[in-house]
Amino acid sequence: MVEKIVELTGTSSRSIEEAVQMALSRASVTVSGIRRAEITSTTALVENGRINGWKVELRVAFEIRDRIHE
Amino acid sequence: MTEPVPDAARMREVAPGVLEVFLPLPSKPSIVNVFLIALGGERWALVDTGTGREESRAALDEALARRGIEPEALTELLATHHHPDHFGASAWLKARGTRIHLSALERDRVAYALNASAEDMLVHGRRHGMPIPAQPTGAPSPMDLWAASFQPATEPDHLPEDGEVLELGTRRFQAIWTPGHTPGHLCWLDLESRILFVGDHLLPKITPHVGVFATSPPNPLGDFLASQEKVAALDVALVCPAHGGVYADHRHRAGQLVAHHEHRLRVMADLLQAGPKSAFEVTRQAFAWVFEDGVNRFQIGAAVMETIAHLELLAVRGTVPRTLGEDGVVRFG
Ligand SMILES: [Zn+2]
């Protein structure tokens, strides 16, 4: 099996986990077979001294599925 | 006025006895596909009409002439929904003797579009936070927007119901009610060949617009997602869409469209974490690009209507509360 790896970002006002989910839910529209998402960077977004969001950078690995030509 | 036959007057056979005809549109997408289907005995059915514009009608006639099909041989119109690029030439076809099959809910949308004032949309837009002045100038009614493209048959010959089977010559077509893009949208399934004519329900490249308008059902996105499940449960050999090429894997595409909207729902629910917002305020963030310079201002309205559809579904699911403020504006979150 060969995987393809793409880099994505995701943001959420709630949590790191939700920021990851945000990126994955968008990627899943066009990509299937995602197996892992490695978080390469995590950033707290801050306003007036308070956290008001999270931004993550991801390396997402998915299986390359050759589509059979009919 | 006679216009030269446009280049878009092209056609190809996508399955035995099924011809895809490309008809021109005045704006993007620039082509609508209609389908001519041989019924045996020199009779033909047509799925959707193209617009009522002269150039589109000429292109359809050119396609008929090229295949040696007499206009009288076009005996049935299987309409998917009332929009101008699908039903806009239906009055013209009916006058030539074609029987019109359109769902009752779409017949009602035709009547509404022909009579609606601009006022309904202004009231609706204000209720969802759009900054519309009390005395706006140049606000269009549906017919102002559709004028030349929309010459609909107001009295269809037959109002097909969900699941109804029409026996037409050698073929049998089943009406599959797929509300969402419009309330009474139908897909048409050729039961022997398993070809599904999907109108705007299941487009291969673009996502069909799903919005809450002044007089829409309350939860069209919920309807649309349920209609995707409904179509995914069918056995289909070939999908014939109104825009884009024909394709085979309807379940894959239905899954993508569901995933697309689930992602948008997630994004909007997240935006509402900061506190309640009107649909217009959510649109400013979720569809920021439509507010950029050079974007057709009708895109803003379409984006707001699409946003309302997502927010209403979030409210139905219990993800966010929906409240009507004393200022008459609906807020979510
Ligand atoms: Zn449409």
mmCIF file of C-alpha atoms and ligand atoms in Angstrom:
data_model
loop_
_atom_site.group_PDB
_atom_site.id
_atom_site.type_symbol
_atom_site.label_atom_id
_atom_site.label_comp_id
_atom_site.label_asym_id
_atom_site.label_seq_id
_atom_site.Cartn_x
_atom_site.Cartn_y
_atom_site.Cartn_z
ATOM 1 C CA MET A 1 0.000 0.000 0.000
ATOM 2 C CA VAL A 2 1.172 3.467 -0.843
ATOM 3 C CA GLU A 3 -0.131 6.448 1.065
ATOM 4 C CA LYS A 4 -0.331 10.047 0.031
ATOM 5 C CA ILE A 5 0.334 12.740 2.593
ATOM 6 C CA VAL A 6 -1.167 16.212 2.497
ATOM 7 C CA GLU A 7 -0.717 19.140 4.847
ATOM 8 C CA LEU A 8 -3.847 20.825 6.163
ATOM 9 C CA THR A 9 -4.832 23.322 8.802
ATOM 10 C CA GLY A 10 -7.970 23.397 10.919
ATOM 11 C CA THR A 11 -9.343 25.895 13.402
ATOM 12 C CA SER A 12 -11.976 25.683 16.103
ATOM 13 C CA SER A 13 -13.211 27.987 18.810
ATOM 14 C CA ARG A 14 -13.685 24.997 21.127
ATOM 15 C CA SER A 15 -10.748 22.623 21.292
ATOM 16 C CA ILE A 16 -7.665 21.164 19.656
ATOM 17 C CA GLU A 17 -9.557 17.962 18.974
ATOM 18 C CA GLU A 18 -12.347 19.874 17.223
ATOM 19 C CA ALA A 19 -9.774 21.802 15.166
ATOM 20 C CA VAL A 20 -8.398 18.477 13.940
ATOM 21 C CA GLN A 21 -11.931 17.258 13.235
ATOM 22 C CA MET A 22 -12.653 20.441 11.261
ATOM 23 C CA ALA A 23 -9.765 19.773 8.883
ATOM 24 C CA LEU A 24 -10.686 16.095 8.572
ATOM 25 C CA SER A 25 -14.366 16.735 7.866
ATOM 26 C CA ARG A 26 -13.401 19.038 4.984
ATOM 27 C CA ALA A 27 -10.790 16.641 3.630
ATOM 28 C CA SER A 28 -13.313 13.802 3.742
ATOM 29 C CA VAL A 29 -15.515 15.548 1.193
ATOM 30 C CA THR A 30 -13.030 14.766 -1.556
ATOM 31 C CA VAL A 31 -10.644 12.209 -0.058
ATOM 32 C CA SER A 32 -11.490 8.774 1.269
ATOM 33 C CA GLY A 33 -9.346 6.314 3.161
ATOM 34 C CA ILE A 34 -7.769 8.726 5.662
ATOM 35 C CA ARG A 35 -5.885 6.634 8.253
ATOM 36 C CA ARG A 36 -3.869 9.041 10.395
ATOM 37 C CA ALA A 37 -3.482 12.727 11.092
ATOM 38 C CA GLU A 38 -0.243 13.809 12.663
ATOM 39 C CA ILE A 39 -0.456 17.144 14.449
ATOM 40 C CA THR A 40 2.673 19.048 13.476
ATOM 41 C CA SER A 41 1.831 22.332 15.150
ATOM 42 C CA THR A 42 -0.690 23.590 17.684
ATOM 43 C CA THR A 43 -1.441 27.260 18.192
ATOM 44 C CA ALA A 44 -3.722 28.935 20.700
ATOM 45 C CA LEU A 45 -5.480 31.957 19.190
ATOM 46 C CA VAL A 46 -5.603 34.711 21.770
ATOM 47 C CA GLU A 47 -7.682 37.831 22.138
ATOM 48 C CA ASN A 48 -7.545 40.166 25.140
ATOM 49 C CA GLY A 49 -5.408 37.725 27.054
ATOM 50 C CA ARG A 50 -7.877 34.853 26.640
ATOM 51 C CA ILE A 51 -7.851 31.819 24.385
ATOM 52 C CA ASN A 52 -10.632 32.167 21.832
ATOM 53 C CA GLY A 53 -9.635 29.414 19.467
ATOM 54 C CA TRP A 54 -7.207 26.745 18.385
ATOM 55 C CA LYS A 55 -5.345 26.257 15.142
ATOM 56 C CA VAL A 56 -3.629 23.030 14.222
ATOM 57 C CA GLU A 57 -1.427 22.003 11.320
ATOM 58 C CA LEU A 58 -1.745 18.401 10.232
ATOM 59 C CA ARG A 59 -0.022 15.840 8.056
ATOM 60 C CA VAL A 60 -2.866 13.650 6.851
ATOM 61 C CA ALA A 61 -2.140 10.239 5.352
ATOM 62 C CA PHE A 62 -4.587 8.441 3.106
ATOM 63 C CA GLU A 63 -4.448 5.314 1.043
ATOM 64 C CA ILE A 64 -4.186 5.735 -2.712
ATOM 65 C CA ARG A 65 -6.972 3.728 -4.291
ATOM 66 C CA ASP A 66 -6.617 3.216 -7.988
ATOM 67 C CA ARG A 67 -10.025 3.542 -9.518
ATOM 68 C CA ILE A 68 -10.787 0.859 -12.001
ATOM 69 C CA HIS A 69 -11.554 2.273 -15.409
ATOM 70 C CA GLU A 70 -14.730 0.833 -16.885
ATOM 71 C CA MET B 1 -35.779 37.551 -34.498
ATOM 72 C CA THR B 2 -33.706 34.754 -35.938
ATOM 73 C CA GLU B 3 -30.370 34.023 -34.383
ATOM 74 C CA PRO B 4 -27.650 31.810 -35.791
ATOM 75 C CA VAL B 5 -27.689 28.296 -34.402
ATOM 76 C CA PRO B 6 -25.246 28.447 -31.512
ATOM 77 C CA ASP B 7 -22.226 26.225 -31.200
ATOM 78 C CA ALA B 8 -23.715 24.729 -28.067
ATOM 79 C CA ALA B 9 -26.283 22.878 -30.204
ATOM 80 C CA ARG B 10 -24.443 19.638 -29.722
ATOM 81 C CA MET B 11 -25.559 16.214 -28.665
ATOM 82 C CA ARG B 12 -24.264 12.733 -28.007
ATOM 83 C CA GLU B 13 -25.738 9.321 -27.338
ATOM 84 C CA VAL B 14 -24.980 8.363 -23.717
ATOM 85 C CA ALA B 15 -26.889 5.045 -23.764
ATOM 86 C CA PRO B 16 -28.964 3.219 -26.383
ATOM 87 C CA GLY B 17 -31.795 5.570 -27.331
ATOM 88 C CA VAL B 18 -30.732 8.241 -24.846
ATOM 89 C CA LEU B 19 -29.364 11.476 -26.301
ATOM 90 C CA GLU B 20 -27.750 14.159 -24.197
ATOM 91 C CA VAL B 21 -28.360 17.604 -25.708
ATOM 92 C CA PHE B 22 -26.292 20.572 -24.543
ATOM 93 C CA LEU B 23 -28.298 23.790 -24.391
ATOM 94 C CA PRO B 24 -26.798 27.242 -23.810
ATOM 95 C CA LEU B 25 -27.361 29.282 -20.653
ATOM 96 C CA PRO B 26 -26.876 33.045 -20.373
ATOM 97 C CA SER B 27 -24.646 32.750 -17.290
ATOM 98 C CA LYS B 28 -22.629 30.157 -15.386
ATOM 99 C CA PRO B 29 -22.962 27.233 -15.522
ATOM 100 C CA SER B 30 -22.993 27.923 -19.259
ATOM 101 C CA ILE B 31 -24.699 24.698 -20.333
ATOM 102 C CA VAL B 32 -27.725 22.726 -19.221
ATOM 103 C CA ASN B 33 -28.083 19.125 -20.377
ATOM 104 C CA VAL B 34 -31.479 17.895 -21.446
ATOM 105 C CA PHE B 35 -32.097 14.287 -22.482
ATOM 106 C CA LEU B 36 -34.052 12.920 -25.419
ATOM 107 C CA ILE B 37 -35.227 9.368 -24.805
ATOM 108 C CA ALA B 38 -36.566 7.080 -27.528
ATOM 109 C CA LEU B 39 -39.882 5.518 -26.488
ATOM 110 C CA GLY B 40 -40.279 3.337 -29.566
ATOM 111 C CA GLY B 41 -42.767 3.908 -32.378
ATOM 112 C CA GLU B 42 -41.230 7.276 -33.309
ATOM 113 C CA ARG B 43 -42.126 8.753 -29.937
ATOM 114 C CA TRP B 44 -39.666 10.579 -27.716
ATOM 115 C CA ALA B 45 -39.585 11.876 -24.170
ATOM 116 C CA LEU B 46 -37.554 14.863 -23.034
ATOM 117 C CA VAL B 47 -36.096 15.359 -19.554
ATOM 118 C CA ASP B 48 -36.136 19.124 -18.843
ATOM 119 C CA THR B 49 -36.405 21.912 -21.407
ATOM 120 C CA GLY B 50 -33.551 24.382 -21.156
ATOM 121 C CA THR B 51 -34.528 28.026 -20.790
ATOM 122 C CA GLY B 52 -37.285 29.742 -22.733
ATOM 123 C CA ARG B 53 -34.752 31.926 -24.540
ATOM 124 C CA GLU B 54 -34.753 31.958 -28.318
ATOM 125 C CA GLU B 55 -31.193 30.621 -28.608
ATOM 126 C CA SER B 56 -31.963 27.643 -26.356
ATOM 127 C CA ARG B 57 -35.189 26.725 -28.158
ATOM 128 C CA ALA B 58 -33.369 26.998 -31.494
ATOM 129 C CA ALA B 59 -30.625 24.715 -30.209
ATOM 130 C CA LEU B 60 -33.169 22.105 -29.131
ATOM 131 C CA ASP B 61 -34.928 22.270 -32.480
ATOM 132 C CA GLU B 62 -31.579 21.916 -34.224
ATOM 133 C CA ALA B 63 -30.850 18.793 -32.183
ATOM 134 C CA LEU B 64 -34.271 17.340 -33.068
ATOM 135 C CA ALA B 65 -33.776 18.120 -36.757
ATOM 136 C CA ARG B 66 -30.341 16.544 -36.775
ATOM 137 C CA ARG B 67 -31.825 13.272 -35.520
ATOM 138 C CA GLY B 68 -34.843 13.527 -37.830
ATOM 139 C CA ILE B 69 -37.236 13.863 -34.898
ATOM 140 C CA GLU B 70 -40.422 15.745 -35.761
ATOM 141 C CA PRO B 71 -41.519 18.254 -33.099
ATOM 142 C CA GLU B 72 -44.838 16.349 -32.779
ATOM 143 C CA ALA B 73 -42.892 13.181 -31.938
ATOM 144 C CA LEU B 74 -41.747 14.812 -28.696
ATOM 145 C CA THR B 75 -44.809 13.656 -26.808
ATOM 146 C CA GLU B 76 -43.703 13.788 -23.149
ATOM 147 C CA LEU B 77 -41.794 16.197 -20.953
ATOM 148 C CA LEU B 78 -40.454 14.627 -17.757
ATOM 149 C CA ALA B 79 -39.633 17.728 -15.735
ATOM 150 C CA THR B 80 -37.335 17.582 -12.710
ATOM 151 C CA HIS B 81 -38.169 20.990 -11.241
ATOM 152 C CA HIS B 82 -39.467 24.448 -12.055
ATOM 153 C CA HIS B 83 -36.222 26.466 -12.416
ATOM 154 C CA PRO B 84 -35.857 28.408 -15.682
ATOM 155 C CA ASP B 85 -33.051 26.265 -17.104
ATOM 156 C CA HIS B 86 -35.183 23.141 -16.552
ATOM 157 C CA PHE B 87 -38.746 24.250 -17.194
ATOM 158 C CA GLY B 88 -38.422 27.654 -18.873
ATOM 159 C CA ALA B 89 -39.408 26.460 -22.352
ATOM 160 C CA SER B 90 -42.315 24.293 -21.209
ATOM 161 C CA ALA B 91 -45.058 26.676 -22.403
ATOM 162 C CA TRP B 92 -43.542 26.504 -25.888
ATOM 163 C CA LEU B 93 -43.437 22.700 -25.821
ATOM 164 C CA LYS B 94 -46.968 22.433 -24.464
ATOM 165 C CA ALA B 95 -48.217 24.653 -27.286
ATOM 166 C CA ARG B 96 -46.669 22.141 -29.714
ATOM 167 C CA GLY B 97 -48.549 19.272 -28.067
ATOM 168 C CA THR B 98 -46.035 17.844 -25.596
ATOM 169 C CA ARG B 99 -47.601 16.409 -22.430
ATOM 170 C CA ILE B 100 -46.096 18.031 -19.347
ATOM 171 C CA HIS B 101 -45.272 15.926 -16.265
ATOM 172 C CA LEU B 102 -44.322 18.113 -13.278
ATOM 173 C CA SER B 103 -44.849 17.495 -9.570
ATOM 174 C CA ALA B 104 -47.674 19.392 -7.870
ATOM 175 C CA LEU B 105 -45.247 21.105 -5.508
ATOM 176 C CA GLU B 106 -43.254 22.443 -8.470
ATOM 177 C CA ARG B 107 -46.433 23.556 -10.210
ATOM 178 C CA ASP B 108 -47.082 25.627 -7.085
ATOM 179 C CA ARG B 109 -43.567 27.099 -7.266
ATOM 180 C CA VAL B 110 -44.257 28.141 -10.871
ATOM 181 C CA ALA B 111 -47.407 29.943 -9.771
ATOM 182 C CA TYR B 112 -45.525 31.630 -6.941
ATOM 183 C CA ALA B 113 -42.620 32.744 -9.147
ATOM 184 C CA LEU B 114 -44.975 34.269 -11.713
ATOM 185 C CA ASN B 115 -46.829 36.307 -9.098
ATOM 186 C CA ALA B 116 -44.323 37.037 -6.319
ATOM 187 C CA SER B 117 -43.358 40.606 -5.554
ATOM 188 C CA ALA B 118 -39.926 41.728 -4.449
ATOM 189 C CA GLU B 119 -41.406 42.417 -1.015
ATOM 190 C CA ASP B 120 -41.423 38.784 0.174
ATOM 191 C CA MET B 121 -37.655 38.503 -0.205
ATOM 192 C CA LEU B 122 -37.043 41.869 1.492
ATOM 193 C CA VAL B 123 -39.090 40.862 4.533
ATOM 194 C CA HIS B 124 -37.371 37.464 4.611
ATOM 195 C CA GLY B 125 -33.896 38.995 4.237
ATOM 196 C CA ARG B 126 -34.480 41.500 7.050
ATOM 197 C CA ARG B 127 -35.738 38.735 9.325
ATOM 198 C CA HIS B 128 -32.360 37.046 8.863
ATOM 199 C CA GLY B 129 -30.335 40.174 9.526
ATOM 200 C CA MET B 130 -29.656 41.447 6.008
ATOM 201 C CA PRO B 131 -29.098 45.229 6.068
ATOM 202 C CA ILE B 132 -31.910 46.131 3.677
ATOM 203 C CA PRO B 133 -33.124 49.740 3.783
ATOM 204 C CA ALA B 134 -36.815 50.465 4.366
ATOM 205 C CA GLN B 135 -37.254 51.827 0.843
ATOM 206 C CA PRO B 136 -34.807 49.875 -1.311
ATOM 207 C CA THR B 137 -34.422 50.775 -4.952
ATOM 208 C CA GLY B 138 -34.189 48.217 -7.700
ATOM 209 C CA ALA B 139 -35.076 45.163 -5.604
ATOM 210 C CA PRO B 140 -36.018 42.492 -8.159
ATOM 211 C CA SER B 141 -38.967 40.120 -8.053
ATOM 212 C CA PRO B 142 -38.382 36.530 -9.256
ATOM 213 C CA MET B 143 -39.746 37.440 -12.701
ATOM 214 C CA ASP B 144 -37.432 40.456 -12.951
ATOM 215 C CA LEU B 145 -34.555 38.003 -12.593
ATOM 216 C CA TRP B 146 -35.902 35.235 -14.787
ATOM 217 C CA ALA B 147 -37.917 37.174 -17.379
ATOM 218 C CA ALA B 148 -36.691 35.987 -20.786
ATOM 219 C CA SER B 149 -35.655 32.563 -19.516
ATOM 220 C CA PHE B 150 -38.923 31.591 -17.869
ATOM 221 C CA GLN B 151 -41.979 30.821 -19.970
ATOM 222 C CA PRO B 152 -43.441 27.950 -17.984
ATOM 223 C CA ALA B 153 -46.485 25.794 -18.596
ATOM 224 C CA THR B 154 -48.710 26.805 -15.686
ATOM 225 C CA GLU B 155 -51.038 23.814 -15.975
ATOM 226 C CA PRO B 156 -49.107 20.531 -16.319
ATOM 227 C CA ASP B 157 -51.031 17.682 -17.935
ATOM 228 C CA HIS B 158 -50.057 15.314 -15.148
ATOM 229 C CA LEU B 159 -48.781 15.755 -11.583
ATOM 230 C CA PRO B 160 -46.621 12.693 -10.844
ATOM 231 C CA GLU B 161 -46.441 11.473 -7.264
ATOM 232 C CA ASP B 162 -43.499 9.943 -5.453
ATOM 233 C CA GLY B 163 -42.905 6.380 -6.651
ATOM 234 C CA GLU B 164 -45.418 6.597 -9.471
ATOM 235 C CA VAL B 165 -44.488 4.630 -12.589
ATOM 236 C CA LEU B 166 -45.238 6.036 -16.045
ATOM 237 C CA GLU B 167 -45.461 3.532 -18.875
ATOM 238 C CA LEU B 168 -44.373 5.360 -21.990
ATOM 239 C CA GLY B 169 -43.962 3.250 -25.117
ATOM 240 C CA THR B 170 -41.268 0.660 -24.501
ATOM 241 C CA ARG B 171 -40.036 2.277 -21.294
ATOM 242 C CA ARG B 172 -41.192 2.647 -17.716
ATOM 243 C CA PHE B 173 -40.119 5.666 -15.705
ATOM 244 C CA GLN B 174 -40.430 5.981 -11.950
ATOM 245 C CA ALA B 175 -40.764 9.400 -10.322
ATOM 246 C CA ILE B 176 -38.434 9.675 -7.325
ATOM 247 C CA TRP B 177 -39.343 12.653 -5.108
ATOM 248 C CA THR B 178 -36.078 14.275 -4.033
ATOM 249 C CA PRO B 179 -36.923 17.506 -2.182
ATOM 250 C CA GLY B 180 -34.097 19.818 -1.149
ATOM 251 C CA HIS B 181 -32.872 21.876 -4.091
ATOM 252 C CA THR B 182 -36.552 22.654 -4.651
ATOM 253 C CA PRO B 183 -39.555 21.332 -2.685
ATOM 254 C CA GLY B 184 -40.979 19.107 -5.407
ATOM 255 C CA HIS B 185 -37.824 18.098 -7.272
ATOM 256 C CA LEU B 186 -38.126 14.745 -9.045
ATOM 257 C CA CYS B 187 -35.483 12.370 -10.310
ATOM 258 C CA TRP B 188 -36.658 10.058 -13.070
ATOM 259 C CA LEU B 189 -35.527 6.420 -13.076
ATOM 260 C CA ASP B 190 -35.741 4.389 -16.288
ATOM 261 C CA LEU B 191 -36.619 1.063 -14.649
ATOM 262 C CA GLU B 192 -35.168 -1.244 -17.320
ATOM 263 C CA SER B 193 -31.895 0.509 -18.145
ATOM 264 C CA ARG B 194 -31.474 1.794 -14.550
ATOM 265 C CA ILE B 195 -30.547 5.228 -15.890
ATOM 266 C CA LEU B 196 -31.327 7.956 -13.350
ATOM 267 C CA PHE B 197 -32.073 11.443 -14.622
ATOM 268 C CA VAL B 198 -31.248 13.605 -11.626
ATOM 269 C CA GLY B 199 -31.870 17.201 -12.694
ATOM 270 C CA ASP B 200 -29.974 19.311 -10.148
ATOM 271 C CA HIS B 201 -30.158 16.809 -7.293
ATOM 272 C CA LEU B 202 -26.897 14.970 -7.809
ATOM 273 C CA LEU B 203 -24.460 17.042 -9.880
ATOM 274 C CA PRO B 204 -20.983 15.597 -10.438
ATOM 275 C CA LYS B 205 -18.838 18.721 -9.984
ATOM 276 C CA ILE B 206 -20.848 21.467 -8.314
ATOM 277 C CA THR B 207 -23.030 21.340 -5.219
ATOM 278 C CA PRO B 208 -26.632 22.253 -5.950
ATOM 279 C CA HIS B 209 -27.913 25.316 -4.133
ATOM 280 C CA VAL B 210 -30.059 24.506 -1.108
ATOM 281 C CA GLY B 211 -31.577 27.574 0.505
ATOM 282 C CA VAL B 212 -34.438 28.781 2.657
ATOM 283 C CA PHE B 213 -36.434 31.351 0.706
ATOM 284 C CA ALA B 214 -39.411 33.492 1.679
ATOM 285 C CA THR B 215 -41.934 30.708 1.180
ATOM 286 C CA SER B 216 -39.768 27.563 1.348
ATOM 287 C CA PRO B 217 -40.410 24.533 3.490
ATOM 288 C CA PRO B 218 -38.693 25.080 6.875
ATOM 289 C CA ASN B 219 -35.827 22.609 6.595
ATOM 290 C CA PRO B 220 -34.742 22.077 2.978
ATOM 291 C CA LEU B 221 -31.218 20.953 3.880
ATOM 292 C CA GLY B 222 -32.641 18.198 6.079
ATOM 293 C CA ASP B 223 -34.824 17.250 3.093
ATOM 294 C CA PHE B 224 -31.838 17.367 0.730
ATOM 295 C CA LEU B 225 -29.681 15.088 2.893
ATOM 296 C CA ALA B 226 -32.572 12.632 3.280
ATOM 297 C CA SER B 227 -33.031 12.711 -0.511
ATOM 298 C CA GLN B 228 -29.358 11.807 -0.968
ATOM 299 C CA GLU B 229 -29.869 8.733 1.231
ATOM 300 C CA LYS B 230 -32.991 7.893 -0.725
ATOM 301 C CA VAL B 231 -31.192 7.998 -4.068
ATOM 302 C CA ALA B 232 -28.140 6.163 -2.709
ATOM 303 C CA ALA B 233 -30.451 3.253 -1.865
ATOM 304 C CA LEU B 234 -31.435 2.843 -5.541
ATOM 305 C CA ASP B 235 -29.662 0.567 -7.986
ATOM 306 C CA VAL B 236 -28.425 2.844 -10.746
ATOM 307 C CA ALA B 237 -26.286 2.071 -13.790
ATOM 308 C CA LEU B 238 -25.802 5.604 -15.098
ATOM 309 C CA VAL B 239 -26.499 9.091 -13.737
ATOM 310 C CA CYS B 240 -27.592 11.782 -16.197
ATOM 311 C CA PRO B 241 -27.218 15.207 -14.522
ATOM 312 C CA ALA B 242 -28.385 18.602 -15.761
ATOM 313 C CA HIS B 243 -24.895 20.085 -15.486
ATOM 314 C CA GLY B 244 -21.617 18.212 -16.041
ATOM 315 C CA GLY B 245 -20.970 14.822 -17.626
ATOM 316 C CA VAL B 246 -22.834 11.566 -17.120
ATOM 317 C CA TYR B 247 -21.262 9.257 -14.534
ATOM 318 C CA ALA B 248 -21.694 5.877 -12.877
ATOM 319 C CA ASP B 249 -21.065 5.987 -9.132
ATOM 320 C CA HIS B 250 -24.095 7.752 -7.683
ATOM 321 C CA ARG B 251 -23.454 6.519 -4.128
ATOM 322 C CA HIS B 252 -19.943 7.958 -4.082
ATOM 323 C CA ARG B 253 -21.196 11.370 -5.192
ATOM 324 C CA ALA B 254 -24.157 11.331 -2.800
ATOM 325 C CA GLY B 255 -21.696 10.591 0.014
ATOM 326 C CA GLN B 256 -19.526 13.539 -1.033
ATOM 327 C CA LEU B 257 -22.483 15.920 -1.045
ATOM 328 C CA VAL B 258 -23.530 14.763 2.423
ATOM 329 C CA ALA B 259 -19.931 15.173 3.683
ATOM 330 C CA HIS B 260 -19.782 18.670 2.154
ATOM 331 C CA HIS B 261 -22.860 19.831 4.056
ATOM 332 C CA GLU B 262 -21.867 18.087 7.297
ATOM 333 C CA HIS B 263 -18.587 20.007 7.127
ATOM 334 C CA ARG B 264 -20.409 23.303 6.578
ATOM 335 C CA LEU B 265 -22.717 22.516 9.502
ATOM 336 C CA ARG B 266 -19.671 21.928 11.683
ATOM 337 C CA VAL B 267 -18.067 25.215 10.594
ATOM 338 C CA MET B 268 -21.247 27.187 11.300
ATOM 339 C CA ALA B 269 -21.851 25.515 14.658
ATOM 340 C CA ASP B 270 -18.306 26.524 15.566
ATOM 341 C CA LEU B 271 -18.895 30.139 14.532
ATOM 342 C CA LEU B 272 -21.902 30.230 16.873
ATOM 343 C CA GLN B 273 -19.754 29.261 19.875
ATOM 344 C CA ALA B 274 -18.929 32.946 20.262
ATOM 345 C CA GLY B 275 -22.619 33.778 20.819
ATOM 346 C CA PRO B 276 -25.898 34.044 18.919
ATOM 347 C CA LYS B 277 -25.746 35.386 15.378
ATOM 348 C CA SER B 278 -28.160 36.119 12.566
ATOM 349 C CA ALA B 279 -27.825 34.162 9.331
ATOM 350 C CA PHE B 280 -26.401 37.282 7.692
ATOM 351 C CA GLU B 281 -23.665 37.558 10.334
ATOM 352 C CA VAL B 282 -22.791 33.881 9.897
ATOM 353 C CA THR B 283 -22.705 34.357 6.115
ATOM 354 C CA ARG B 284 -20.156 37.182 6.483
ATOM 355 C CA GLN B 285 -17.756 34.695 8.060
ATOM 356 C CA ALA B 286 -18.685 31.388 6.433
ATOM 357 C CA PHE B 287 -18.968 32.804 2.898
ATOM 358 C CA ALA B 288 -16.579 35.751 3.252
ATOM 359 C CA TRP B 289 -15.600 35.618 -0.431
ATOM 360 C CA VAL B 290 -19.052 36.614 -1.704
ATOM 361 C CA PHE B 291 -18.583 40.020 -0.075
ATOM 362 C CA GLU B 292 -15.389 40.727 -1.997
ATOM 363 C CA ASP B 293 -15.368 43.294 -4.785
ATOM 364 C CA GLY B 294 -16.384 42.070 -8.185
ATOM 365 C CA VAL B 295 -18.642 39.267 -6.976
ATOM 366 C CA ASN B 296 -22.182 39.435 -8.356
ATOM 367 C CA ARG B 297 -24.301 40.834 -5.523
ATOM 368 C CA PHE B 298 -26.959 38.168 -6.043
ATOM 369 C CA GLN B 299 -24.346 35.729 -4.754
ATOM 370 C CA ILE B 300 -24.731 37.374 -1.354
ATOM 371 C CA GLY B 301 -28.437 36.609 -1.294
ATOM 372 C CA ALA B 302 -27.817 33.027 -2.409
ATOM 373 C CA ALA B 303 -25.151 32.589 0.286
ATOM 374 C CA VAL B 304 -27.484 33.955 2.980
ATOM 375 C CA MET B 305 -30.305 31.611 1.886
ATOM 376 C CA GLU B 306 -27.859 28.671 1.901
ATOM 377 C CA THR B 307 -26.637 29.708 5.370
ATOM 378 C CA ILE B 308 -30.204 29.866 6.719
ATOM 379 C CA ALA B 309 -30.737 26.307 5.454
ATOM 380 C CA HIS B 310 -27.732 25.096 7.443
ATOM 381 C CA LEU B 311 -28.698 27.032 10.577
ATOM 382 C CA GLU B 312 -32.286 25.774 10.484
ATOM 383 C CA LEU B 313 -30.985 22.199 10.297
ATOM 384 C CA LEU B 314 -28.663 22.834 13.255
ATOM 385 C CA ALA B 315 -31.700 24.113 15.163
ATOM 386 C CA VAL B 316 -33.811 21.089 14.162
ATOM 387 C CA ARG B 317 -31.017 18.784 15.351
ATOM 388 C CA GLY B 318 -30.863 20.647 18.666
ATOM 389 C CA THR B 319 -27.244 21.720 18.110
ATOM 390 C CA VAL B 320 -28.102 25.421 18.515
ATOM 391 C CA PRO B 321 -31.193 27.240 19.791
ATOM 392 C CA ARG B 322 -33.144 29.552 17.469
ATOM 393 C CA THR B 323 -34.669 32.734 18.841
ATOM 394 C CA LEU B 324 -36.662 35.603 17.389
ATOM 395 C CA GLY B 325 -35.402 38.910 18.799
ATOM 396 C CA GLU B 326 -37.547 41.927 19.657
ATOM 397 C CA ASP B 327 -35.977 43.598 16.626
ATOM 398 C CA GLY B 328 -37.672 40.960 14.454
ATOM 399 C CA VAL B 329 -34.358 39.255 13.584
ATOM 400 C CA VAL B 330 -33.925 35.487 13.942
ATOM 401 C CA ARG B 331 -30.719 34.463 15.708
ATOM 402 C CA PHE B 332 -29.092 31.092 16.134
ATOM 403 C CA GLY B 333 -26.811 29.949 18.941
HETATM 404 ZN ZN ZN C 1 -32.295 24.124 -10.238
#
